[in-house]
Amino acid sequence: MYNLFEIDEWKIIERSFDPLKQKQAESIFSIGNGCFGQRANFEETFSGDSLPGSYVGGVYYPDKTRVGWWKNGYPEYFAKVLNACNWIGINVEIEGVQIDLATSQVLSFYRELNMKEGTLKRLFKLRLADGKELEIESLRFCSMHNEDVAAISYSLTPINFSGIVRLTSYLNGRVTNHDANYDEFFWDEVSRDINSSVGMVCAKTKKTDFYVATAMCSSFSDQNGLLDLEVKLNECELYVENSFGHALNQGEKYTLHKYISIASSVKYPSSELVDKSISCVKNSASLGFDALLHNHIGAWERIWDAADIVIDGDSAAQQGIRFNIFHLYQTYTGKNAKLNIGPKGFTGEKYGGATYWDTEAYCLPFYLKTADPQIARQLLIYRYHHLDKAIENAEKLGFKNGAALYPMVTMNGEECHNEWEITFEEIHRNGAIAFGIYNYVRHTGNRDYLKKYGFPVILGIARFWSQRFNWSDSKKAYVMLGVTGPNEYENNVNNNWYTNYIARWCIEYCLEIKEEVGEVHDLIISEEELATFRNIVKNVYLPELEGTNIFLQQDGFMDKEQLSASDLPLNERPINQHWSWDRILRSIFIKQADVLQGLYLFEEHFDLETIRENFDFYEPKTVHESSLSPCVHAILAAKLGKVDKAYELYLRTSRLDLDDYNHEADEGLHITSMAGTWMSLVEGMAGVRITESSLNVNPIIPKSWSCYTFQIRYQNNPLLIAVTQTNTELKNLGDSDLSVYLNEQLYTLKANESITV
Ligand code: BGC
């Protein structure tokens, strides 16, 4: 595979400027801190092709829906993450000539995303139309230490001239979204302020009334220290600037430091935002760039200490996994239960920045194993807070008695997706949310959570399933009609095996924990309802291929022409870009793991032979046109000992965006599938499984790796796992004894004890 950027274990590096790669690079080199994020747009004016993106977590706009044929039950809007105030802007004019990489001659260019330190750096030399040459170096970060803060250091060195520079440091809230249904402008100004030391723009979103105050403070220095300059002020609606001119001497370096604070009403009362952002930016400026950077790097160091995976012997794989871990932590840090993880994080507008089932099915396992359990808990609490809305949502569709249908796509608990085959039918998302609670409990052993917050959610979901199944006289079983499974290349099918299976499991789990939690809250569950639950659990229909162990994706699956993805001509892939939707729906080709997704989640329920038979049946039919797919197949391939297949699928997922396999990195990165990449290594290669009663490790290692090492948390105890071609080392890094099955053999490790097998 062609690598878009240089391979380096800790960095993403670009050594020449290619305007055609700019939008891809803007996504890949994005930075963020869980609270806000910024695409790698340039600070200075750039008139070339670019997708400006500055996003503030949780701030969205309900863009009015556009559909051809309105159906009852459709939501009114599709939430959009908003492009917010541009805080990076610094314009540079040399003797009246604006610098612009699209129009100036770029003599050299170096861009670096340092994943260890969480910084974005650029170093480039330009020749202007009049022959003047200068070197510019910029470094910026969104602070992981103080999540309201960002900072930029922007240095200029005139190479072959001395002359006057005019620098304009600005905040611009007059920004639009690339993806807006009616080209509306989403922001209103609340207030602005500008003086020679601080500038501030406070804006509010139309309709949703989110307030965001962005403040800046700029200083300019040469080698001898701060320069005292005459600053010109300029302002207009949603815009403020500080601008100053200075004589530059040839060969000397001058640096502009721009400090930023972003405070939003997602986090603070709106009346406090202006003061908050101004006092925060002043504090940052008095601390200084180096101290802020030091604290920021320290925060990343703590994340890497717990979450890093070291792969020896394969730099491409090493860079790939770090890139994934890095972006996941830039997107979500678990500090605010109102925030969640959009499929594109803070790297683009696609998917509206909203929450999908991706969170529970893919991201939750990552945070459960790499961070304090509090972080994963926040993700669950988010859904707990949305329970009433999920009940309302189900009521709108005709369900009753506290049945809850969580939205396919949401910002605040309301459904905002409007394609009937997904909104009404892709209901398996409910199962992933229930499974997430179960998964959290088995990782943390926190049964209090289950009782207080988990059970009401599980019950609402179980009620939904019990009403969504119907009894079939002809099959003498409960069936579920008109659904879309995880494989979105099939719509409106009957008895999707995955959905029926997870629904039945959920009702069964509800019955099981009902015993444990006893009378909780004011939830009244009648004997009649419990009897219905039990009856359904015993009699759910699950389609199978007679005479085999193969579970059929849905009724009628074998009527399809039985082809394999290898029969597809390369120029017809991805089929979603070449075939009509009708042809896709009638074909056998599977967009993403579906039956195999179920075997992955409920692996303990099946023997190895059954998993193998289903894998061999479905993998050749799967085109993996969802980024969420290869990781699940990789995990199962590893379990089946298919090391080469697992490695091939792992590489495909880990470098999906870095090498831009799907030619779509320009619109943002696949953040949620990055967690899948991590799973394909930890659960796939290392075979880590956490069941209700045990921790298990069954590792394999690809031929090209000499060793891989990482930590996981189990019941809040960190365990180090190092796998080489010949042995596996386990080390208990926690304070209490830890029991672990390594290759089916039980070992109990005391604090700090290790074994090598
Ligand atoms: C996938 C869904 C996923 C969504 C957002 C779609 O392409 O099919 O499973 O939830 O992307 O990542």
PDB file of C-alpha atoms in Angstrom, residues 197 217-219 259-260 279-289 292:
ATOM      1  CA  SER A 197      -4.040  43.145  24.919  1.00  0.00           C
ATOM      2  CA  CYS A 217      -4.172  37.481  23.677  1.00  0.00           C
ATOM      3  CA  SER A 218      -1.134  38.043  21.462  1.00  0.00           C
ATOM      4  CA  SER A 219       2.451  39.048  22.168  1.00  0.00           C
ATOM      5  CA  TYR A 259      -3.049  32.454  23.474  1.00  0.00           C
ATOM      6  CA  ILE A 260      -6.621  31.282  23.171  1.00  0.00           C
ATOM      7  CA  SER A 279      -9.512  35.739  32.616  1.00  0.00           C
ATOM      8  CA  CYS A 280      -8.367  32.349  31.352  1.00  0.00           C
ATOM      9  CA  VAL A 281      -6.575  33.804  28.345  1.00  0.00           C
ATOM     10  CA  LYS A 282      -4.868  36.406  30.542  1.00  0.00           C
ATOM     11  CA  ASN A 283      -3.673  33.660  32.879  1.00  0.00           C
ATOM     12  CA  SER A 284      -2.334  31.693  29.948  1.00  0.00           C
ATOM     13  CA  ALA A 285      -0.453  34.700  28.633  1.00  0.00           C
ATOM     14  CA  SER A 286       1.114  35.369  32.005  1.00  0.00           C
ATOM     15  CA  LEU A 287       2.120  31.724  32.354  1.00  0.00           C
ATOM     16  CA  GLY A 288       3.700  31.858  28.905  1.00  0.00           C
ATOM     17  CA  PHE A 289       3.849  29.499  25.956  1.00  0.00           C
ATOM     18  CA  LEU A 292       1.549  25.847  28.899  1.00  0.00           C
TER      19      LEU A 292
END
